[in-house]
Structures are given as C-alpha cells and as structure tokens.
Amino acid sequence: MADTPAAHLPPYARIKRHVVARIESGQWSVTSKVPSENQLAAEFGVSRMTARRALLELMQEGWLVRSQGLGTFVADRKPVLSMLEVRNIAEEIASRGHLYAAKVMRMEAVAATEAVAMYLGIPAGAKAFHSIVVHIDNGVPVQMEDRYVSPAAAPAYLAQDFTRETPNAYLTRVAPIESVEHVVEAVLPTSQVARWLQITAPEACLQINRRTWSRGHVASYARLVHPGSRYRLGGYVSLARGAHSRGHRT
Amino acid sequence: MADTPAAHLPPYARIKRHVVARIESGQWSVTSKVPSENQLAAEFGVSRMTARRALLELMQEGWLVRSQGLGTFVADRKPVLSMLEVRNIAEEIASRGHLYAAKVMRMEAVAATEAVAMYLGIPAGAKAFHSIVVHIDNGVPVQMEDRYVSPAAAPAYLAQDFTRETPNAYLTRVAPIESVEHVVEAVLPTSQVARWLQITAPEACLQINRRTWSRGHVASYARLVHPGSRYRLGGYVSLARGAHSRGHRT
DNA sequence: TGACGCTACTTGACTATACAAGTACAGTCA
DNA sequence: TGACTGTACTTGTATAGTCAAGTAGCGTCA
C-alpha cells in the first residue's frame, strides 16, 4: 500500500498512514525502531503534538510499542481470528491453567497503589501481598506474573509464605485463568522482566491484567507479560473492558 | 468509590477518577450527559486539553460516548466474561448467522473511501457497492449494517441487484459472521440510524467492523450498529485488532 | 573493576490559544 | 407551515512552547 494522494486527510492521519505503509511493506520490520516524535514532526512539518498523536493512536491500534526513554518500535501483530478459533482457544485456556510450573522470584508486602487497590477492592495504601512469578513451560520461561493478592483472600497454601519474605525462588502451582479483565499489548518488558524471560532484543510483550476469584471474593490482580508461549494468551481473549461495578484500565 | 486523597495522581488521572466515581456511584446514570471539556477544565483548574484527555481515555475505556456537536454521555457497560461464557457465545455467534431476516434499505454504487478501500483491498476511489441493511428479529429491528462490497467479490444472489439502484426495501438473508475485525463501542447512532433502529434517547450503540470472505477474497466490509439484541455481539467477541497484512482502525 | 555523574535523547504531562466542524434551537421570512 | 439564518455550544484538529521523567552510553574517579 503506497502513499496514495491526499484525499483531504488531516495531518495526523497522514502520518499514521505513512507509518502503517512502512510497516506493511516490510520496510520497518517487527521490533525495529520507528522515528521519534521530533523526527516525524520535522519530516512532516507539523508540531510534535501532532506527530505524537499519530504515534499514540497507532500504539492503541496495536501497530506500535512505546516506552519512555527508549523510543517507539514496531509491534508484533497477529491475524484476525475466526469464531472457530476463538472457541477452541477459549476452551484450551479454560482447561490448561494448571499445566505450567512456576517459580516465585520475589515476595513481599507492599502498599497497594491506586489501580491495584481498585482491582482488589481494598483502600489505596492498604497492605497487599506482591509476588513475582515466572511460569515455566518445558524448562523455558514463557510468562511472568506480577501478582497482587489481597491479604483477606490469600489462599491457604500461599498465606504461610507471605508471613516471611523470601528472596529465594521456589516452585508453586498456577491457578487457572478464570476471566480476563483486559489486555494491553503495547508493552515493552522492563530490563528486569526481560532478564527473567531471557529476552534480548526489544521484543513486544503481551500484558494481561486479570482477576481471579477465591470463595466469591476478588483474590488477586495480576499482570502477565507473556511473549513466547504457543498461544499468546491475552491477544486471543481480549474482550471485556470494565467490570461489574468496579475496576477500570488505568 | 469516593474521591480518595491525592496520592500524586497527575491532573488528567484525577479527572478520570472523578468521572468514574460519579458513574459508579450512580450520580451520573447511563446515557446521561457528562460535563463538557470546558466545564471540567474550569472545575479542575486545568486547560481544556487536559480535561479533554481524561474524557478521551474514558471513552476508549468504554466509560463514555462522545459525539461532535452533541457532547459526552455515560456509556452502557457490560460485565467481564468468564472463559466459559466466551466459549458459549463464540459458539452461538458462529452458528446463528442465518437466523435473522433483513431489509435492504438503500443500495448504490459509491467511490470507496480510504478505510473501505483498505479493508476491501481495492484502490481508494474505486467503485464499491454500498447497501444499508437492517436486521429484523421477531419483527423488531435489532441491527443495522452499513455494508460495502467489492464488485469483484459480490455474491451472485446480490450482484444482480447491484446492477440497478433500488430505493425499495426488500428482504434478504444474512450471511454468517465469519470473523470480527474489531469493535468500537463508543458510538452514538446518527439520526438516520436512530430512525431505522427506532431509538429515541441518545443510546450508546455498539459498532462492529467486520469482514466477510467469499471464495477466499474479502467480499465486504461492514459496520454494524447493534443496540437491542439479546447478545451484544461485538462486546463479547472484541478480540483482534489488526489483520494479516492489511486493515486498520481509522 | 565498580560506582557515580554527566549528557543526549526519548516519551510523558501540561499550558494557552486558535480555528474548524457538527448539533440544537430560536428567530425570521416568504 | 416550511425553509432558511444566525447564535451558542459542543467536540475535532493543530500550534509552539515548557518542564518532568526514564534510558543508554560515556567518561571519571576511587
């Protein structure tokens, strides 16, 4: 798709089209760096805010991945799914939650941030248990979970470990995914996460925010970063924004 | 969820929290009007662009519905789905595509816009067949489809009708939904659409962009506005942004 | 070697302003 | 009555600048 003549597109849309054309033609391949806001602004003779808007929208649409201080990169995109695939994948996800082994890398009590508190249904600043869990599949780390658990709803087999802070990794089982809150695809792993997942290049990761329930209560709010598994979990089940009466995206 | 103390939230986030709190507490009910950008800016002592950002993000997150010239309204939201529900709904959608009757309200040959051309894989400005289809369920109009069909891929039973422009409504069958391109929920029906769907209040509609295939080619690109059916189609199957090598959101 | 600080560059947040474009409504006029 | 016009208000697009915050790379120094 080449740059076709104007057709009265506003500047920000023209920049979007330009970037999409470069990506689709393969000139800018996956994970390669995209010109910065200032570079695009200069190239198109617009202000930085206009170039910025184009890049932000393309990020939301899944074309790009952005990171403060690093830059903007071409995201890894997946094809549209048929209803049949949706059904099969939903089935698999619903059934295979216990298949992985997992290592808990870190565990500590923290004060819940605004977002975490909202998901857990506790006041902001209240104590929550934070653990970092790396999921292992056939010896390969495929998924990293940044898990927050409300103290009241902590399952028994984990609660004992929360009483002491343990820097050592140990194995635990993984709860099945019961529902998906929402999915954010525009994520670059932090250096820490990249190390855990053995990522070298700036590879676009998948970020899933999910909630699990225990005895009818919200038990945990987790963010998954999940670059290398067979199914890219969240991308397939990205469906619901919002929740019953609480919970949002910020 | 009341307005809890600051916690170093940037202004735009504080406005978002304020609006969400009003919605969740029921002070601002569904489809009721939200303060305008200027009103919020004055109330919070920020510039219009900052208030605007808050409203725009809340729109993307499904809290609000906006329309130029009209204003901003509280959107109708749905609960998070379990994997089980996803499976069931995907199954139903995949199987019930032929259940509806439909009326074609208008049919004419038009020049494809940038977006339509991209979806159909034809050059912008090339001729496409545009029809407006209203779907009937038990005598009630539940869905309106703004359908573009590439002339090369037009199915035989429709092609004959494309040769003549017909202002008269007539019944046709509805092709099953094979896949979903993406879903936009933040939509107010135009006055025309509202009339067809017999909507009186400014009710938030569901907009689905989908593509169907015919003999391996992209046959049509349709936008569905879908307020009243039992399952709110797109909201449940909103999953894939982007496509194989073409197609985007703008 | 390792810790530190500096610089250059990136995105994030925000201001204040301007004009364009779409909607609703009241008023005018044939 | 019906068509038209102007006004007020809304969101959409864009500018040009500021400062904050995060990252990488370099050199310095103990």
Coordinates of C-alpha atoms (C1' of nucleotides) in Angstrom, one line a residue:
Chain A
M1 CA 0.0 0.0 0.0
A2 CA 1.8 3.1 -1.2
D3 CA 1.2 6.6 -0.1
T4 CA -1.8 7.5 -2.3
P5 CA -2.7 11.1 -2.9
A6 CA -4.1 13.3 -0.2
A7 CA -7.9 12.9 -0.2
H8 CA -8.2 15.6 2.5
L9 CA -6.8 13.6 5.3
P10 CA -5.8 15.7 8.3
P11 CA -2.0 15.7 9.1
Y12 CA -2.1 13.3 12.0
A13 CA -4.0 10.7 9.8
R14 CA -1.5 11.2 7.0
I15 CA 1.3 10.4 9.4
K16 CA -0.5 7.3 10.6
R17 CA -0.9 6.2 7.0
H18 CA 2.7 6.8 6.3
V19 CA 3.8 4.7 9.3
V20 CA 1.4 1.9 8.5
A21 CA 2.5 1.8 4.9
R22 CA 6.1 1.4 6.0
I23 CA 5.2 -1.4 8.4
E24 CA 3.0 -3.2 5.9
S25 CA 5.6 -3.0 3.1
G26 CA 8.1 -4.5 5.4
Q27 CA 10.5 -1.5 5.3
W28 CA 10.1 -1.3 9.1
S29 CA 10.1 -4.8 10.4
V30 CA 8.9 -6.1 13.7
T31 CA 10.7 -4.7 16.8
S32 CA 12.6 -2.2 14.6
K33 CA 12.7 1.4 15.8
V34 CA 10.3 4.0 14.5
P35 CA 11.3 7.6 14.1
S36 CA 10.9 9.7 17.2
E37 CA 8.1 12.2 17.7
N38 CA 10.5 15.1 16.9
Q39 CA 11.9 13.4 13.8
L40 CA 8.4 12.7 12.4
A41 CA 7.3 16.3 13.3
A42 CA 10.2 17.7 11.4
E43 CA 9.7 15.4 8.4
F44 CA 6.1 16.2 8.0
G45 CA 6.4 19.9 9.0
V46 CA 3.9 19.6 11.9
S47 CA 4.2 20.2 15.6
R48 CA 5.4 17.5 18.0
M49 CA 1.9 17.1 19.4
T50 CA 0.5 16.1 16.0
A51 CA 3.2 13.6 15.3
R52 CA 2.7 12.3 18.9
R53 CA -1.0 11.9 18.4
A54 CA -0.4 9.7 15.3
L55 CA 2.1 7.5 17.2
L56 CA -0.2 7.2 20.2
E57 CA -3.2 6.2 18.2
L58 CA -1.1 3.6 16.3
M59 CA 0.1 2.3 19.6
Q60 CA -3.5 1.8 20.7
E61 CA -4.4 0.1 17.5
G62 CA -1.6 -2.3 18.1
W63 CA 0.8 -1.2 15.4
L64 CA 3.4 0.3 17.7
V65 CA 5.0 -0.2 21.1
R66 CA 6.3 2.8 23.0
S67 CA 8.5 3.2 26.0
Q68 CA 9.6 6.3 27.8
G69 CA 13.2 7.0 27.4
L70 CA 13.6 4.2 24.9
G71 CA 11.6 5.1 21.8
T72 CA 8.8 3.7 19.6
F73 CA 9.0 0.3 18.0
V74 CA 7.0 -1.8 15.5
A75 CA 4.8 -4.2 17.4
D76 CA 4.3 -7.8 16.7
R77 CA 0.8 -8.3 15.3
K78 CA -1.4 -11.3 15.0
P79 CA -4.0 -12.2 12.4
V80 CA -7.8 -11.9 12.9
L81 CA -9.4 -14.9 14.4
S82 CA -12.3 -16.9 13.2
M83 CA -15.1 -17.7 15.6
L84 CA -14.0 -21.3 15.4
E85 CA -10.5 -20.4 16.7
V86 CA -12.0 -18.2 19.4
R87 CA -14.0 -21.2 20.6
N88 CA -11.1 -23.6 20.6
I89 CA -8.7 -21.2 22.3
A90 CA -11.2 -20.2 24.9
E91 CA -11.6 -23.9 25.6
E92 CA -8.0 -24.6 25.9
I93 CA -7.3 -21.6 28.1
A94 CA -10.2 -22.6 30.4
S95 CA -8.8 -26.1 30.8
R96 CA -5.0 -25.8 30.9
G97 CA -4.4 -23.4 33.7
H98 CA -2.6 -26.0 35.9
L99 CA -0.2 -27.2 33.2
Y100 CA 2.6 -24.9 34.0
A101 CA 5.1 -25.0 36.7
A102 CA 6.1 -21.6 38.2
K103 CA 8.9 -20.0 40.1
V104 CA 8.2 -17.3 42.7
M105 CA 11.1 -14.9 42.3
R106 CA 10.2 -12.4 44.9
M107 CA 7.6 -11.9 47.5
E108 CA 6.9 -9.0 49.8
A109 CA 4.2 -7.0 51.5
V110 CA 3.6 -3.7 49.8
A111 CA 1.2 -0.7 50.0
A112 CA -1.4 -1.1 47.2
T113 CA -1.3 1.5 44.5
E114 CA -4.5 3.2 43.3
A115 CA -5.0 0.7 40.5
V116 CA -4.2 -2.4 42.5
A117 CA -6.4 -1.2 45.3
M118 CA -9.3 -0.7 42.9
Y119 CA -8.9 -4.2 41.5
L120 CA -8.6 -5.9 44.9
G121 CA -11.4 -3.9 46.4
I122 CA -9.3 -2.5 49.3
P123 CA -8.5 1.0 50.2
A124 CA -5.5 2.6 48.4
G125 CA -2.4 2.3 50.6
A126 CA -3.6 -0.8 52.4
K127 CA -1.3 -3.8 52.6
A128 CA -1.2 -6.2 49.8
F129 CA 1.0 -9.2 49.0
H130 CA 3.1 -8.8 46.0
S131 CA 4.9 -11.6 44.3
I132 CA 6.7 -12.1 41.0
V133 CA 6.0 -15.4 39.4
V134 CA 7.7 -16.8 36.4
H135 CA 6.0 -19.6 34.6
I136 CA 8.0 -22.4 33.1
D137 CA 7.0 -24.5 30.1
N138 CA 9.3 -27.3 29.3
G139 CA 12.1 -25.6 31.1
V140 CA 11.6 -22.4 29.2
P141 CA 10.3 -19.3 31.0
V142 CA 7.3 -18.2 29.0
Q143 CA 5.3 -15.9 31.2
M144 CA 5.9 -13.6 34.1
E145 CA 3.3 -12.6 36.5
D146 CA 3.3 -9.6 38.7
R147 CA 0.7 -10.8 41.2
Y148 CA -1.0 -8.8 43.9
V149 CA -3.1 -10.6 46.5
S150 CA -5.4 -9.1 49.0
P151 CA -4.5 -10.4 52.4
A152 CA -8.0 -11.3 53.3
A153 CA -8.4 -13.5 50.3
A154 CA -5.0 -15.1 50.2
P155 CA -5.3 -18.9 49.6
A156 CA -4.1 -21.0 52.5
Y157 CA -1.2 -22.6 50.6
L158 CA 0.2 -19.2 49.8
A159 CA -0.6 -17.4 53.0
Q160 CA 2.0 -19.2 55.0
D161 CA 4.7 -17.9 52.7
F162 CA 3.5 -14.4 52.9
T163 CA 4.4 -14.3 56.6
R164 CA 8.1 -14.4 55.7
E165 CA 9.7 -12.5 52.9
T166 CA 11.6 -15.0 50.8
P167 CA 14.1 -13.9 48.2
N168 CA 14.6 -17.5 47.0
A169 CA 12.8 -18.9 44.0
Y170 CA 10.6 -21.9 44.6
L171 CA 8.1 -23.9 42.7
T172 CA 4.4 -23.5 43.1
R173 CA 1.3 -24.4 41.0
V174 CA -0.5 -21.9 38.8
A175 CA -4.2 -21.2 39.3
P176 CA -6.3 -21.4 36.2
I177 CA -7.4 -18.2 34.4
E178 CA -11.0 -17.7 35.3
S179 CA -11.6 -14.5 33.5
V180 CA -9.7 -11.7 31.8
E181 CA -10.1 -8.1 32.8
H182 CA -8.5 -6.6 29.8
V183 CA -5.4 -6.9 27.7
V184 CA -2.7 -4.4 26.9
E185 CA -0.5 -5.4 24.1
A186 CA 1.6 -2.3 23.8
V187 CA 4.3 -3.3 26.3
L188 CA 8.0 -3.4 26.3
P189 CA 9.4 -5.6 29.1
T190 CA 11.4 -3.7 31.7
S191 CA 15.1 -4.7 32.0
Q192 CA 14.2 -6.8 35.0
V193 CA 11.4 -8.7 33.2
A194 CA 13.5 -9.1 30.1
R195 CA 16.1 -10.8 32.2
W196 CA 13.7 -13.2 33.8
L197 CA 12.2 -14.1 30.5
Q198 CA 15.5 -14.2 28.7
I199 CA 14.6 -11.6 26.2
T200 CA 17.5 -10.0 24.4
A201 CA 16.0 -7.8 21.6
P202 CA 13.3 -5.2 22.4
E203 CA 10.6 -7.7 21.8
A204 CA 7.0 -6.6 22.1
C205 CA 5.3 -8.4 25.0
L206 CA 1.8 -9.0 25.9
Q207 CA 0.4 -7.6 29.1
I208 CA -2.7 -9.0 30.6
N209 CA -4.5 -7.7 33.6
R210 CA -6.6 -10.3 35.1
R211 CA -8.5 -11.0 38.3
T212 CA -9.0 -14.3 40.0
W213 CA -11.7 -15.2 42.5
S214 CA -11.4 -17.2 45.7
R215 CA -14.5 -18.1 47.7
G216 CA -16.5 -15.5 45.8
H217 CA -14.1 -12.6 46.5
V218 CA -11.6 -11.0 44.4
A219 CA -8.4 -12.7 45.3
S220 CA -5.7 -11.3 43.2
Y221 CA -4.9 -8.9 40.4
A222 CA -2.1 -10.0 38.2
R223 CA -0.3 -8.6 35.2
L224 CA 1.1 -11.1 32.9
V225 CA 3.8 -10.5 30.4
H226 CA 3.8 -13.3 28.0
P227 CA 6.0 -13.2 24.9
G228 CA 7.0 -16.7 24.0
S229 CA 4.3 -19.3 24.5
R230 CA 2.5 -21.2 21.8
Y231 CA -0.7 -19.3 22.3
R232 CA -0.4 -15.6 23.0
L233 CA -2.9 -15.7 25.7
G234 CA -4.3 -12.3 26.1
G235 CA -4.4 -11.4 22.4
Y236 CA -6.9 -14.1 21.8
V237 CA -9.2 -13.4 24.7
S238 CA -9.0 -9.7 24.8
L239 CA -12.7 -9.0 25.1
A240 CA -14.1 -7.2 28.1
R241 CA -13.3 -3.8 29.2
G242 CA -14.6 -2.8 32.5
A243 CA -16.2 -4.9 35.2
H244 CA -19.4 -5.2 37.2
S245 CA -19.3 -2.2 39.3
R246 CA -15.6 -1.5 39.8
G247 CA -12.4 -1.9 38.1
H248 CA -11.0 0.1 35.2
R249 CA -8.0 0.4 33.0
T250 CA -5.7 3.0 34.3
Chain B
M1 CA -15.7 4.6 45.4
A2 CA -15.3 8.2 46.8
D3 CA -12.7 10.6 45.8
T4 CA -9.8 9.5 48.0
P5 CA -6.9 11.9 48.7
A6 CA -4.4 12.8 46.1
A7 CA -1.6 10.1 46.0
H8 CA 0.3 12.1 43.4
L9 CA -2.0 11.4 40.6
P10 CA -1.5 13.7 37.6
P11 CA -4.4 16.0 36.8
Y12 CA -5.8 14.1 33.9
A13 CA -5.9 10.9 36.0
R14 CA -7.6 12.8 38.8
I15 CA -10.3 13.9 36.5
K16 CA -10.8 10.4 35.2
R17 CA -11.2 9.1 38.7
H18 CA -13.7 11.8 39.5
V19 CA -15.8 10.9 36.4
V20 CA -15.6 7.2 37.1
A21 CA -16.6 7.8 40.7
R22 CA -19.7 9.7 39.6
I23 CA -20.7 7.0 37.2
E24 CA -20.1 4.1 39.6
S25 CA -22.0 5.8 42.4
G26 CA -24.9 6.2 40.0
Q27 CA -24.9 10.0 40.3
W28 CA -24.4 10.0 36.5
S29 CA -26.6 7.3 35.1
V30 CA -26.4 5.6 31.7
T31 CA -26.8 7.9 28.7
S32 CA -26.9 11.0 30.9
K33 CA -24.8 13.9 29.8
V34 CA -21.3 14.5 31.2
P35 CA -19.9 18.0 31.8
S36 CA -18.2 19.3 28.7
E37 CA -14.5 19.7 28.3
N38 CA -14.6 23.4 29.1
Q39 CA -16.8 22.8 32.2
L40 CA -14.4 20.1 33.5
A41 CA -11.4 22.3 32.8
A42 CA -12.8 25.2 34.7
E43 CA -13.9 23.0 37.6
F44 CA -10.5 21.4 38.0
G45 CA -8.4 24.4 37.1
V46 CA -6.7 22.8 34.1
S47 CA -6.5 23.5 30.5
R48 CA -9.1 22.2 28.1
M49 CA -6.6 19.8 26.6
T50 CA -6.1 18.1 29.9
A51 CA -9.8 17.7 30.6
R52 CA -10.1 16.5 27.0
R53 CA -7.5 13.8 27.5
A54 CA -9.3 12.5 30.5
L55 CA -12.6 12.3 28.6
L56 CA -11.0 10.7 25.5
E57 CA -9.3 8.0 27.6
L58 CA -12.5 7.2 29.4
M59 CA -14.2 6.9 26.0
Q60 CA -11.6 4.4 24.9
E61 CA -12.0 2.5 28.1
G62 CA -15.7 2.2 27.4
W63 CA -17.0 4.6 30.1
L64 CA -18.1 7.4 27.9
V65 CA -19.6 8.0 24.5
R66 CA -18.8 11.2 22.6
S67 CA -20.2 13.0 19.6
Q68 CA -19.1 16.2 18.0
G69 CA -21.6 18.9 18.5
L70 CA -23.7 16.9 20.9
G71 CA -21.5 16.3 23.9
T72 CA -20.3 13.4 26.1
F73 CA -22.5 10.8 27.6
V74 CA -22.2 7.9 30.0
A75 CA -21.9 4.7 28.1
D76 CA -23.7 1.4 28.7
R77 CA -21.2 -1.1 30.1
K78 CA -21.2 -4.8 30.4
P79 CA -19.6 -7.2 32.9
V80 CA -16.4 -9.1 32.5
L81 CA -16.9 -12.5 30.9
S82 CA -15.6 -15.9 32.1
M83 CA -13.9 -18.2 29.6
L84 CA -17.0 -20.4 29.7
E85 CA -19.1 -17.5 28.5
V86 CA -16.7 -16.7 25.8
R87 CA -16.8 -20.2 24.6
N88 CA -20.6 -20.4 24.6
I89 CA -21.1 -17.0 22.9
A90 CA -18.5 -17.7 20.3
E91 CA -20.3 -20.9 19.6
E92 CA -23.7 -19.2 19.3
I93 CA -22.4 -16.5 17.1
A94 CA -20.7 -18.9 14.8
S95 CA -23.9 -20.9 14.3
R96 CA -26.7 -18.5 14.2
G97 CA -25.7 -16.2 11.4
H98 CA -28.7 -17.1 9.2
L99 CA -31.4 -16.7 11.8
Y100 CA -32.2 -13.1 11.1
A101 CA -34.2 -11.6 8.3
A102 CA -33.0 -8.4 6.9
K103 CA -34.3 -5.4 4.9
V104 CA -32.1 -3.6 2.5
M105 CA -33.0 0.0 2.9
R106 CA -30.8 1.5 0.2
M107 CA -28.3 0.3 -2.3
E108 CA -26.0 2.3 -4.6
A109 CA -22.6 2.3 -6.2
V110 CA -20.1 4.6 -4.4
A111 CA -16.5 5.6 -4.5
A112 CA -14.6 3.7 -1.8
T113 CA -13.2 5.8 1.0
E114 CA -9.7 5.3 2.3
A115 CA -10.7 3.0 5.1
V116 CA -13.2 1.0 3.0
A117 CA -10.7 0.6 0.2
M118 CA -8.1 -0.7 2.6
Y119 CA -10.5 -3.3 4.0
L120 CA -11.7 -4.4 0.6
G121 CA -8.2 -4.5 -0.9
I122 CA -9.1 -2.1 -3.7
P123 CA -7.7 1.3 -4.6
A124 CA -9.2 4.2 -2.9
G125 CA -11.8 5.9 -5.0
A126 CA -12.6 2.7 -6.9
K127 CA -16.2 1.7 -7.2
A128 CA -17.8 -0.3 -4.4
F129 CA -21.3 -1.3 -3.7
H130 CA -22.9 0.2 -0.7
S131 CA -26.0 -1.0 0.9
I132 CA -27.7 -0.3 4.2
V133 CA -29.2 -3.4 5.8
V134 CA -31.5 -3.5 8.8
H135 CA -31.7 -6.9 10.5
I136 CA -35.1 -7.9 11.9
D137 CA -35.6 -10.2 14.9
N138 CA -39.2 -11.1 15.6
G139 CA -40.3 -8.1 13.8
V140 CA -38.0 -5.8 15.8
P141 CA -35.1 -4.1 14.1
V142 CA -32.1 -5.0 16.2
Q143 CA -29.1 -4.3 14.0
M144 CA -28.2 -2.0 11.2
E145 CA -25.4 -2.8 8.8
D146 CA -23.6 -0.4 6.6
R147 CA -22.2 -2.8 4.1
Y148 CA -19.6 -2.3 1.4
V149 CA -19.0 -5.0 -1.1
S150 CA -16.1 -5.1 -3.6
P151 CA -17.6 -5.6 -7.1
A152 CA -15.3 -8.4 -7.9
A153 CA -16.4 -10.4 -4.9
A154 CA -20.1 -9.7 -4.9
P155 CA -22.1 -12.9 -4.4
A156 CA -24.3 -13.9 -7.3
Y157 CA -27.6 -13.5 -5.5
L158 CA -26.7 -9.9 -4.7
A159 CA -24.9 -9.0 -7.8
Q160 CA -28.0 -8.8 -9.9
D161 CA -29.4 -6.2 -7.6
F162 CA -26.3 -4.1 -7.8
T163 CA -26.9 -3.5 -11.5
R164 CA -29.9 -1.4 -10.7
E165 CA -30.1 1.0 -7.9
T166 CA -33.2 0.2 -5.8
P167 CA -34.6 2.6 -3.2
N168 CA -37.1 0.0 -2.1
A169 CA -36.6 -2.2 0.9
Y170 CA -36.7 -5.9 0.4
L171 CA -35.9 -9.0 2.3
T172 CA -32.6 -10.9 2.0
R173 CA -30.8 -13.4 4.1
V174 CA -27.9 -12.5 6.3
A175 CA -24.5 -14.1 5.9
P176 CA -23.0 -15.7 9.0
I177 CA -20.3 -13.7 10.8
E178 CA -17.1 -15.4 10.0
S179 CA -14.7 -13.2 11.8
V180 CA -14.5 -9.9 13.6
E181 CA -12.1 -7.3 12.7
H182 CA -12.5 -5.1 15.6
V183 CA -15.2 -3.5 17.8
V184 CA -15.8 0.1 18.6
E185 CA -18.3 0.6 21.4
A186 CA -18.1 4.4 21.8
V187 CA -20.7 5.2 19.2
L188 CA -23.8 7.3 19.1
P189 CA -26.2 6.5 16.3
T190 CA -26.7 9.1 13.6
S191 CA -30.1 10.5 13.3
Q192 CA -30.7 8.3 10.2
V193 CA -29.5 5.1 12.1
A194 CA -31.6 6.0 15.1
R195 CA -34.7 6.3 12.9
W196 CA -34.1 2.9 11.4
L197 CA -33.5 1.2 14.7
Q198 CA -36.3 3.2 16.4
I199 CA -34.0 4.7 19.0
T200 CA -35.3 7.8 20.8
A201 CA -32.9 8.6 23.6
P202 CA -29.2 9.1 22.9
E203 CA -28.5 5.5 23.5
A204 CA -25.0 4.1 23.2
C205 CA -24.7 1.7 20.3
L206 CA -22.2 -1.0 19.5
Q207 CA -20.2 -0.6 16.4
I208 CA -18.5 -3.6 14.9
N209 CA -16.3 -3.5 11.9
R210 CA -16.1 -6.9 10.3
R211 CA -15.0 -8.5 7.1
T212 CA -16.5 -11.5 5.3
W213 CA -14.9 -13.7 2.8
S214 CA -16.2 -15.1 -0.4
R215 CA -14.2 -17.6 -2.4
G216 CA -11.1 -16.7 -0.5
H217 CA -11.4 -13.0 -1.2
V218 CA -12.5 -10.2 1.0
A219 CA -16.1 -9.7 0.0
S220 CA -17.4 -7.0 2.2
Y221 CA -16.6 -4.6 5.0
A222 CA -19.5 -3.9 7.2
R223 CA -20.2 -1.7 10.2
L224 CA -22.9 -2.9 12.5
V225 CA -24.7 -0.8 14.9
H226 CA -26.4 -3.1 17.3
P227 CA -28.2 -1.8 20.4
G228 CA -31.0 -4.1 21.2
S229 CA -30.4 -7.7 20.6
R230 CA -30.1 -10.4 23.3
Y231 CA -26.4 -10.8 23.0
R232 CA -24.4 -7.6 22.3
L233 CA -22.4 -9.2 19.6
G234 CA -19.2 -7.2 19.4
G235 CA -18.7 -6.6 23.0
Y236 CA -18.3 -10.2 23.6
V237 CA -16.1 -11.1 20.7
S238 CA -14.0 -8.0 20.7
L239 CA -10.6 -9.6 20.4
A240 CA -8.4 -9.0 17.4
R241 CA -7.2 -5.7 16.4
G242 CA -5.4 -5.6 13.1
A243 CA -5.3 -8.2 10.4
H244 CA -2.9 -10.3 8.4
S245 CA -1.2 -7.7 6.4
R246 CA -3.7 -5.0 5.8
G247 CA -6.5 -3.4 7.6
H248 CA -6.5 -0.9 10.5
R249 CA -8.9 1.1 12.6
T250 CA -9.0 4.6 11.4
Chain C
dT1 C1' 36.6 -3.3 38.5
dG2 C1' 32.6 -0.9 40.1
dA3 C1' 30.1 3.2 41.4
dC4 C1' 29.0 7.6 40.1
dG5 C1' 27.6 11.5 37.4
dC6 C1' 27.1 13.8 33.1
dT7 C1' 25.0 14.3 28.6
dA8 C1' 22.0 13.3 24.8
dC9 C1' 17.8 11.6 23.5
dT10 C1' 13.4 9.7 24.2
dT11 C1' 8.5 9.8 25.8
dG12 C1' 5.1 11.8 29.4
dA13 C1' 2.4 15.7 31.1
dC14 C1' 0.7 20.2 30.6
dT15 C1' -0.5 25.2 29.1
dA16 C1' -2.8 28.7 26.4
dT17 C1' -4.5 29.6 22.2
dA18 C1' -6.7 29.4 17.6
dC19 C1' -9.7 27.9 14.2
dA20 C1' -12.8 24.2 12.0
dA21 C1' -16.9 21.5 12.0
dG22 C1' -21.1 19.4 13.8
dT23 C1' -25.6 20.0 16.5
dA24 C1' -29.6 22.2 18.5
dC25 C1' -32.5 25.8 18.9
dA26 C1' -34.7 30.2 18.4
dG27 C1' -35.9 33.5 15.2
dT28 C1' -37.0 35.3 10.6
dC29 C1' -39.3 35.4 6.4
dA30 C1' -41.8 34.0 2.2
Chain D
dT1 C1' -46.4 25.8 7.5
dG2 C1' -41.8 25.2 5.8
dA3 C1' -37.3 26.8 4.5
dC4 C1' -33.6 29.4 5.9
dT5 C1' -30.3 32.0 9.0
dG6 C1' -27.8 33.2 12.9
dT7 C1' -26.2 32.0 17.5
dA8 C1' -24.5 29.3 21.2
dC9 C1' -22.4 25.3 22.5
dT10 C1' -20.1 21.2 21.7
dT11 C1' -16.1 18.2 20.1
dG12 C1' -12.1 17.9 16.5
dT13 C1' -7.6 19.5 14.9
dA14 C1' -3.4 21.9 15.4
dT15 C1' 0.3 25.1 17.2
dA16 C1' 4.5 26.2 20.0
dG17 C1' 6.3 26.1 23.8
dT18 C1' 7.6 24.2 28.9
dC19 C1' 9.2 21.0 32.3
dA20 C1' 9.4 16.2 34.1
dA21 C1' 11.0 11.5 33.9
dG22 C1' 13.1 7.4 32.0
dT23 C1' 17.1 5.2 29.3
dA24 C1' 21.6 4.4 27.3
dG25 C1' 26.2 5.5 26.7
dC26 C1' 30.2 7.7 28.0
dG27 C1' 33.9 9.2 30.9
dT28 C1' 35.7 10.0 35.5
dC29 C1' 37.4 8.5 39.7
dA30 C1' 38.2 6.0 43.9

